[in-house]
């Protein structure tokens, strides 16, 4: 384990899951170019989260529930990117 003065590498930081990302959570992309894209975490694999883009507001679901987009492909996102900054993600739902 590094001392307080040593910095963790990107891989070490991602593997430590600093933002406590777990399967089932809904995260919103904070990048304004992504227009509020929302992702649901389906699995954690090493230093990555496998996510699918989700949409809100279909008539088949109760209010507040989400559905996976039909043509969505899984996104692999490094765990250290799930930070609440303009280039990260915001947690919407546990």
mmCIF file of N, CA and C in Angstrom:
data_model
loop_
_atom_site.group_PDB
_atom_site.id
_atom_site.type_symbol
_atom_site.label_atom_id
_atom_site.label_comp_id
_atom_site.label_asym_id
_atom_site.label_seq_id
_atom_site.Cartn_x
_atom_site.Cartn_y
_atom_site.Cartn_z
ATOM 1 N N UNK A 1 0.848 -1.182 0.000
ATOM 2 C CA UNK A 1 0.000 0.000 0.000
ATOM 3 C C UNK A 1 0.888 1.238 0.000
ATOM 4 N N UNK A 2 0.586 2.215 -0.853
ATOM 5 C CA UNK A 2 1.415 3.409 -0.914
ATOM 6 C C UNK A 2 1.241 4.276 0.334
ATOM 7 N N UNK A 3 2.263 5.046 0.625
ATOM 8 C CA UNK A 3 2.176 5.982 1.746
ATOM 9 C C UNK A 3 1.349 7.186 1.330
ATOM 10 N N UNK A 4 1.087 8.068 2.270
ATOM 11 C CA UNK A 4 0.252 9.235 1.993
ATOM 12 C C UNK A 4 0.867 10.144 0.938
ATOM 13 N N UNK A 5 2.190 10.128 0.796
ATOM 14 C CA UNK A 5 2.842 11.013 -0.164
ATOM 15 C C UNK A 5 2.916 10.410 -1.560
ATOM 16 N N UNK A 6 2.651 9.118 -1.703
ATOM 17 C CA UNK A 6 2.688 8.486 -3.017
ATOM 18 C C UNK A 6 1.306 8.549 -3.653
ATOM 19 N N UNK A 7 1.288 8.726 -4.969
ATOM 20 C CA UNK A 7 0.022 8.739 -5.685
ATOM 21 C C UNK A 7 -0.258 7.353 -6.240
ATOM 22 N N UNK A 8 -1.525 6.997 -6.278
ATOM 23 C CA UNK A 8 -1.920 5.729 -6.872
ATOM 24 C C UNK A 8 -1.932 5.863 -8.386
ATOM 25 N N UNK A 9 -1.558 4.807 -9.085
ATOM 26 C CA UNK A 9 -1.675 4.818 -10.540
ATOM 27 C C UNK A 9 -3.155 4.730 -10.890
ATOM 28 N N UNK A 10 -3.505 5.046 -12.136
ATOM 29 C CA UNK A 10 -4.902 4.993 -12.572
ATOM 30 C C UNK A 10 -5.483 3.593 -12.386
ATOM 31 N N UNK A 11 -4.698 2.570 -12.686
ATOM 32 C CA UNK A 11 -5.179 1.194 -12.538
ATOM 33 C C UNK A 11 -5.422 0.858 -11.075
ATOM 34 N N UNK A 12 -4.496 1.235 -10.188
ATOM 35 C CA UNK A 12 -4.673 0.964 -8.760
ATOM 36 C C UNK A 12 -5.896 1.696 -8.217
ATOM 37 N N UNK A 13 -6.086 2.934 -8.646
ATOM 38 C CA UNK A 13 -7.224 3.713 -8.189
ATOM 39 C C UNK A 13 -8.528 3.081 -8.656
ATOM 40 N N UNK A 14 -8.583 2.666 -9.922
ATOM 41 C CA UNK A 14 -9.796 2.052 -10.457
ATOM 42 C C UNK A 14 -10.107 0.745 -9.748
ATOM 43 N N UNK A 15 -9.091 -0.072 -9.499
ATOM 44 C CA UNK A 15 -9.320 -1.355 -8.854
ATOM 45 C C UNK A 15 -9.778 -1.191 -7.412
ATOM 46 N N UNK A 16 -9.488 -0.055 -6.806
ATOM 47 C CA UNK A 16 -9.912 0.157 -5.428
ATOM 48 C C UNK A 16 -11.379 0.579 -5.336
ATOM 49 N N UNK A 17 -12.035 0.869 -6.461
ATOM 50 C CA UNK A 17 -13.442 1.274 -6.522
ATOM 51 C C UNK A 17 -13.714 2.427 -5.548
ATOM 52 N N UNK A 18 -13.082 3.588 -5.760
ATOM 53 C CA UNK A 18 -13.163 4.685 -4.795
ATOM 54 C C UNK A 18 -14.557 5.294 -4.642
ATOM 55 N N UNK A 19 -15.447 5.089 -5.608
ATOM 56 C CA UNK A 19 -16.780 5.696 -5.545
ATOM 57 C C UNK A 19 -17.863 4.661 -5.245
ATOM 58 N N UNK A 20 -17.458 3.475 -4.815
ATOM 59 C CA UNK A 20 -18.372 2.410 -4.373
ATOM 60 C C UNK A 20 -19.449 2.092 -5.416
ATOM 61 N N UNK A 21 -19.023 1.909 -6.649
ATOM 62 C CA UNK A 21 -19.921 1.557 -7.743
ATOM 63 C C UNK A 21 -20.356 0.105 -7.567
ATOM 64 N N UNK A 22 -21.669 -0.149 -7.661
ATOM 65 C CA UNK A 22 -22.188 -1.510 -7.546
ATOM 66 C C UNK A 22 -23.211 -1.764 -8.645
ATOM 67 N N UNK A 23 -23.445 -3.028 -8.936
ATOM 68 C CA UNK A 23 -24.421 -3.414 -9.959
ATOM 69 C C UNK A 23 -25.806 -2.916 -9.553
ATOM 70 N N UNK A 24 -26.558 -2.436 -10.545
ATOM 71 C CA UNK A 24 -27.911 -1.949 -10.319
ATOM 72 C C UNK A 24 -28.014 -0.443 -10.171
ATOM 73 N N UNK A 25 -26.912 0.239 -9.895
ATOM 74 C CA UNK A 25 -26.953 1.687 -9.725
ATOM 75 C C UNK A 25 -27.187 2.380 -11.065
ATOM 76 N N UNK A 26 -27.837 3.556 -11.014
ATOM 77 C CA UNK A 26 -28.048 4.404 -12.189
ATOM 78 C C UNK A 26 -27.164 5.639 -12.018
ATOM 79 N N UNK A 27 -26.337 5.924 -13.022
ATOM 80 C CA UNK A 27 -25.435 7.075 -13.010
ATOM 81 C C UNK A 27 -25.752 7.963 -14.209
ATOM 82 N N UNK A 28 -25.640 9.279 -14.029
ATOM 83 C CA UNK A 28 -25.848 10.234 -15.114
ATOM 84 C C UNK A 28 -24.507 10.812 -15.532
ATOM 85 N N UNK A 29 -24.280 10.858 -16.841
ATOM 86 C CA UNK A 29 -23.052 11.434 -17.389
ATOM 87 C C UNK A 29 -23.084 12.937 -17.154
ATOM 88 N N UNK A 30 -22.072 13.486 -16.497
ATOM 89 C CA UNK A 30 -22.028 14.910 -16.163
ATOM 90 C C UNK A 30 -21.520 15.772 -17.314
ATOM 91 N N UNK A 31 -21.011 15.168 -18.375
ATOM 92 C CA UNK A 31 -20.512 15.924 -19.523
ATOM 93 C C UNK A 31 -21.702 16.576 -20.230
ATOM 94 N N UNK A 32 -21.726 17.911 -20.354
ATOM 95 C CA UNK A 32 -22.871 18.577 -20.978
ATOM 96 C C UNK A 32 -23.104 18.157 -22.430
ATOM 97 N N UNK A 33 -22.087 17.668 -23.101
ATOM 98 C CA UNK A 33 -22.255 17.216 -24.492
ATOM 99 C C UNK A 33 -23.075 15.939 -24.580
ATOM 100 N N UNK A 34 -23.206 15.200 -23.478
ATOM 101 C CA UNK A 34 -23.938 13.934 -23.479
ATOM 102 C C UNK A 34 -25.419 14.104 -23.165
ATOM 103 N N UNK A 35 -25.857 15.343 -22.903
ATOM 104 C CA UNK A 35 -27.269 15.656 -22.748
ATOM 105 C C UNK A 35 -27.972 14.784 -21.700
ATOM 106 N N UNK A 36 -27.336 14.571 -20.568
ATOM 107 C CA UNK A 36 -27.974 13.841 -19.474
ATOM 108 C C UNK A 36 -28.073 12.339 -19.663
ATOM 109 N N UNK A 37 -27.186 11.759 -20.454
ATOM 110 C CA UNK A 37 -27.201 10.307 -20.681
ATOM 111 C C UNK A 37 -27.149 9.580 -19.343
ATOM 112 N N UNK A 38 -27.987 8.556 -19.201
ATOM 113 C CA UNK A 38 -28.011 7.774 -17.969
ATOM 114 C C UNK A 38 -27.573 6.351 -18.254
ATOM 115 N N UNK A 39 -26.771 5.807 -17.342
ATOM 116 C CA UNK A 39 -26.234 4.458 -17.490
ATOM 117 C C UNK A 39 -26.576 3.639 -16.259
ATOM 118 N N UNK A 40 -26.911 2.367 -16.480
ATOM 119 C CA UNK A 40 -27.127 1.451 -15.365
ATOM 120 C C UNK A 40 -25.975 0.462 -15.331
ATOM 121 N N UNK A 41 -25.394 0.276 -14.153
ATOM 122 C CA UNK A 41 -24.286 -0.662 -13.970
ATOM 123 C C UNK A 41 -24.869 -2.067 -13.887
ATOM 124 N N UNK A 42 -24.393 -2.962 -14.763
ATOM 125 C CA UNK A 42 -24.871 -4.344 -14.748
ATOM 126 C C UNK A 42 -23.870 -5.290 -14.114
ATOM 127 N N UNK A 43 -22.587 -4.967 -14.185
ATOM 128 C CA UNK A 43 -21.570 -5.852 -13.601
ATOM 129 C C UNK A 43 -20.291 -5.062 -13.369
ATOM 130 N N UNK A 44 -19.502 -5.530 -12.410
ATOM 131 C CA UNK A 44 -18.170 -4.991 -12.147
ATOM 132 C C UNK A 44 -17.180 -6.077 -12.528
ATOM 133 N N UNK A 45 -16.206 -5.714 -13.365
ATOM 134 C CA UNK A 45 -15.208 -6.676 -13.825
ATOM 135 C C UNK A 45 -13.828 -6.050 -13.683
ATOM 136 N N UNK A 46 -13.113 -6.431 -12.627
ATOM 137 C CA UNK A 46 -11.785 -5.867 -12.396
ATOM 138 C C UNK A 46 -11.864 -4.378 -12.154
ATOM 139 N N UNK A 47 -11.199 -3.592 -12.999
ATOM 140 C CA UNK A 47 -11.159 -2.140 -12.853
ATOM 141 C C UNK A 47 -12.258 -1.440 -13.644
ATOM 142 N N UNK A 48 -13.227 -2.193 -14.172
ATOM 143 C CA UNK A 48 -14.249 -1.630 -15.053
ATOM 144 C C UNK A 48 -15.659 -1.974 -14.595
ATOM 145 N N UNK A 49 -16.594 -1.084 -14.927
ATOM 146 C CA UNK A 49 -18.019 -1.340 -14.746
ATOM 147 C C UNK A 49 -18.612 -1.540 -16.134
ATOM 148 N N UNK A 50 -19.430 -2.580 -16.297
ATOM 149 C CA UNK A 50 -20.147 -2.783 -17.556
ATOM 150 C C UNK A 50 -21.509 -2.121 -17.396
ATOM 151 N N UNK A 51 -21.794 -1.153 -18.270
ATOM 152 C CA UNK A 51 -23.003 -0.345 -18.151
ATOM 153 C C UNK A 51 -23.798 -0.366 -19.448
ATOM 154 N N UNK A 52 -25.107 -0.173 -19.321
ATOM 155 C CA UNK A 52 -25.987 -0.003 -20.467
ATOM 156 C C UNK A 52 -26.688 1.335 -20.325
ATOM 157 N N UNK A 53 -26.873 2.016 -21.456
ATOM 158 C CA UNK A 53 -27.617 3.263 -21.428
ATOM 159 C C UNK A 53 -29.081 2.933 -21.177
ATOM 160 N N UNK A 54 -29.746 3.740 -20.341
ATOM 161 C CA UNK A 54 -31.157 3.532 -20.028
ATOM 162 C C UNK A 54 -31.935 4.802 -20.327
ATOM 163 N N UNK A 55 -33.230 4.648 -20.524
ATOM 164 C CA UNK A 55 -34.114 5.793 -20.749
ATOM 165 C C UNK A 55 -35.246 5.739 -19.735
ATOM 166 N N UNK A 56 -35.819 6.895 -19.434
ATOM 167 C CA UNK A 56 -36.917 6.995 -18.476
ATOM 168 C C UNK A 56 -38.226 7.237 -19.209
ATOM 169 N N UNK A 57 -39.310 6.972 -18.506
ATOM 170 C CA UNK A 57 -40.600 7.447 -18.969
ATOM 171 C C UNK A 57 -41.348 6.559 -19.941
ATOM 172 N N UNK A 58 -41.147 5.267 -19.938
ATOM 173 C CA UNK A 58 -41.971 4.425 -20.802
ATOM 174 C C UNK A 58 -43.273 4.100 -20.082
ATOM 175 N N UNK A 59 -44.289 3.741 -20.819
ATOM 176 C CA UNK A 59 -45.596 3.473 -20.224
ATOM 177 C C UNK A 59 -45.661 2.118 -19.539
ATOM 178 N N UNK A 60 -44.695 1.242 -19.771
ATOM 179 C CA UNK A 60 -44.720 -0.091 -19.193
ATOM 180 C C UNK A 60 -44.133 -0.150 -17.792
ATOM 181 N N UNK A 61 -43.510 0.918 -17.347
ATOM 182 C CA UNK A 61 -42.828 0.900 -16.058
ATOM 183 C C UNK A 61 -43.477 1.859 -15.067
ATOM 184 N N UNK A 62 -43.327 1.559 -13.806
ATOM 185 C CA UNK A 62 -43.807 2.451 -12.755
ATOM 186 C C UNK A 62 -42.957 3.720 -12.739
ATOM 187 N N UNK A 63 -43.468 4.814 -12.216
ATOM 188 C CA UNK A 63 -42.679 6.050 -12.159
ATOM 189 C C UNK A 63 -41.346 5.830 -11.452
ATOM 190 N N UNK A 64 -40.293 6.377 -12.039
ATOM 191 C CA UNK A 64 -38.967 6.258 -11.452
ATOM 192 C C UNK A 64 -38.194 5.037 -11.898
ATOM 193 N N UNK A 65 -38.833 4.072 -12.547
ATOM 194 C CA UNK A 65 -38.112 2.900 -13.033
ATOM 195 C C UNK A 65 -37.469 3.224 -14.374
ATOM 196 N N UNK A 66 -36.520 2.403 -14.777
ATOM 197 C CA UNK A 66 -35.769 2.620 -16.008
ATOM 198 C C UNK A 66 -35.858 1.377 -16.885
ATOM 199 N N UNK A 67 -35.621 1.557 -18.166
ATOM 200 C CA UNK A 67 -35.562 0.427 -19.088
ATOM 201 C C UNK A 67 -34.316 0.547 -19.946
ATOM 202 N N UNK A 68 -33.749 -0.560 -20.314
ATOM 203 C CA UNK A 68 -32.566 -0.555 -21.170
ATOM 204 C C UNK A 68 -32.975 -0.233 -22.596
ATOM 205 N N UNK A 69 -32.172 0.561 -23.293
ATOM 206 C CA UNK A 69 -32.460 0.847 -24.699
ATOM 207 C C UNK A 69 -32.320 -0.434 -25.508
ATOM 208 N N UNK A 70 -33.209 -0.623 -26.469
ATOM 209 C CA UNK A 70 -33.214 -1.853 -27.270
ATOM 210 C C UNK A 70 -31.913 -2.083 -28.021
ATOM 211 N N UNK A 71 -31.341 -1.032 -28.578
ATOM 212 C CA UNK A 71 -30.138 -1.202 -29.387
ATOM 213 C C UNK A 71 -28.859 -0.874 -28.620
ATOM 214 N N UNK A 72 -28.962 -0.733 -27.316
ATOM 215 C CA UNK A 72 -27.793 -0.332 -26.539
ATOM 216 C C UNK A 72 -26.743 -1.422 -26.459
ATOM 217 N N UNK A 73 -25.509 -1.022 -26.568
ATOM 218 C CA UNK A 73 -24.430 -1.984 -26.382
ATOM 219 C C UNK A 73 -23.742 -1.658 -25.062
ATOM 220 N N UNK A 74 -23.129 -2.649 -24.426
ATOM 221 C CA UNK A 74 -22.515 -2.375 -23.128
ATOM 222 C C UNK A 74 -21.337 -1.413 -23.253
ATOM 223 N N UNK A 75 -21.212 -0.543 -22.269
ATOM 224 C CA UNK A 75 -20.078 0.378 -22.187
ATOM 225 C C UNK A 75 -19.194 -0.098 -21.047
ATOM 226 N N UNK A 76 -17.891 -0.111 -21.261
ATOM 227 C CA UNK A 76 -16.941 -0.443 -20.186
ATOM 228 C C UNK A 76 -16.324 0.864 -19.720
ATOM 229 N N UNK A 77 -16.562 1.194 -18.469
ATOM 230 C CA UNK A 77 -16.089 2.457 -17.912
ATOM 231 C C UNK A 77 -15.201 2.159 -16.710
ATOM 232 N N UNK A 78 -14.006 2.758 -16.694
ATOM 233 C CA UNK A 78 -13.096 2.566 -15.566
ATOM 234 C C UNK A 78 -13.735 3.095 -14.283
ATOM 235 N N UNK A 79 -13.580 2.374 -13.199
ATOM 236 C CA UNK A 79 -14.235 2.717 -11.937
ATOM 237 C C UNK A 79 -13.827 4.083 -11.392
ATOM 238 N N UNK A 80 -12.612 4.524 -11.668
ATOM 239 C CA UNK A 80 -12.201 5.830 -11.148
ATOM 240 C C UNK A 80 -12.809 6.997 -11.920
ATOM 241 N N UNK A 81 -13.535 6.736 -13.010
ATOM 242 C CA UNK A 81 -14.219 7.796 -13.760
ATOM 243 C C UNK A 81 -15.569 8.162 -13.147
ATOM 244 N N UNK A 82 -16.060 7.362 -12.213
ATOM 245 C CA UNK A 82 -17.349 7.629 -11.577
ATOM 246 C C UNK A 82 -17.175 8.657 -10.461
ATOM 247 N N UNK A 83 -16.733 9.847 -10.844
ATOM 248 C CA UNK A 83 -16.501 10.912 -9.872
ATOM 249 C C UNK A 83 -17.435 12.072 -10.195
ATOM 250 N N UNK A 84 -17.876 12.805 -9.187
ATOM 251 C CA UNK A 84 -18.854 13.876 -9.411
ATOM 252 C C UNK A 84 -18.219 15.174 -9.906
ATOM 253 N N UNK A 85 -17.616 15.132 -11.091
ATOM 254 C CA UNK A 85 -17.031 16.329 -11.702
ATOM 255 C C UNK A 85 -17.630 16.500 -13.088
ATOM 256 N N UNK A 86 -17.233 17.547 -13.797
ATOM 257 C CA UNK A 86 -17.795 17.807 -15.127
ATOM 258 C C UNK A 86 -17.395 16.750 -16.152
ATOM 259 N N UNK A 87 -16.383 15.952 -15.864
ATOM 260 C CA UNK A 87 -15.990 14.884 -16.790
ATOM 261 C C UNK A 87 -16.317 13.505 -16.225
ATOM 262 N N UNK A 88 -17.064 13.466 -15.143
ATOM 263 C CA UNK A 88 -17.386 12.190 -14.502
ATOM 264 C C UNK A 88 -18.871 11.871 -14.583
ATOM 265 N N UNK A 89 -19.384 11.300 -13.512
ATOM 266 C CA UNK A 89 -20.775 10.843 -13.450
ATOM 267 C C UNK A 89 -21.367 11.191 -12.096
ATOM 268 N N UNK A 90 -22.699 11.356 -12.068
ATOM 269 C CA UNK A 90 -23.423 11.604 -10.822
ATOM 270 C C UNK A 90 -24.305 10.402 -10.520
ATOM 271 N N UNK A 91 -24.296 9.953 -9.277
ATOM 272 C CA UNK A 91 -25.133 8.832 -8.864
ATOM 273 C C UNK A 91 -26.570 9.313 -8.718
ATOM 274 N N UNK A 92 -27.501 8.653 -9.426
ATOM 275 C CA UNK A 92 -28.912 9.023 -9.351
ATOM 276 C C UNK A 92 -29.699 8.097 -8.443
ATOM 277 N N UNK A 93 -29.328 6.819 -8.427
ATOM 278 C CA UNK A 93 -30.152 5.823 -7.745
ATOM 279 C C UNK A 93 -29.264 4.718 -7.225
ATOM 280 N N UNK A 94 -29.456 4.319 -6.006
ATOM 281 C CA UNK A 94 -28.672 3.230 -5.419
ATOM 282 C C UNK A 94 -29.377 1.966 -5.723
#
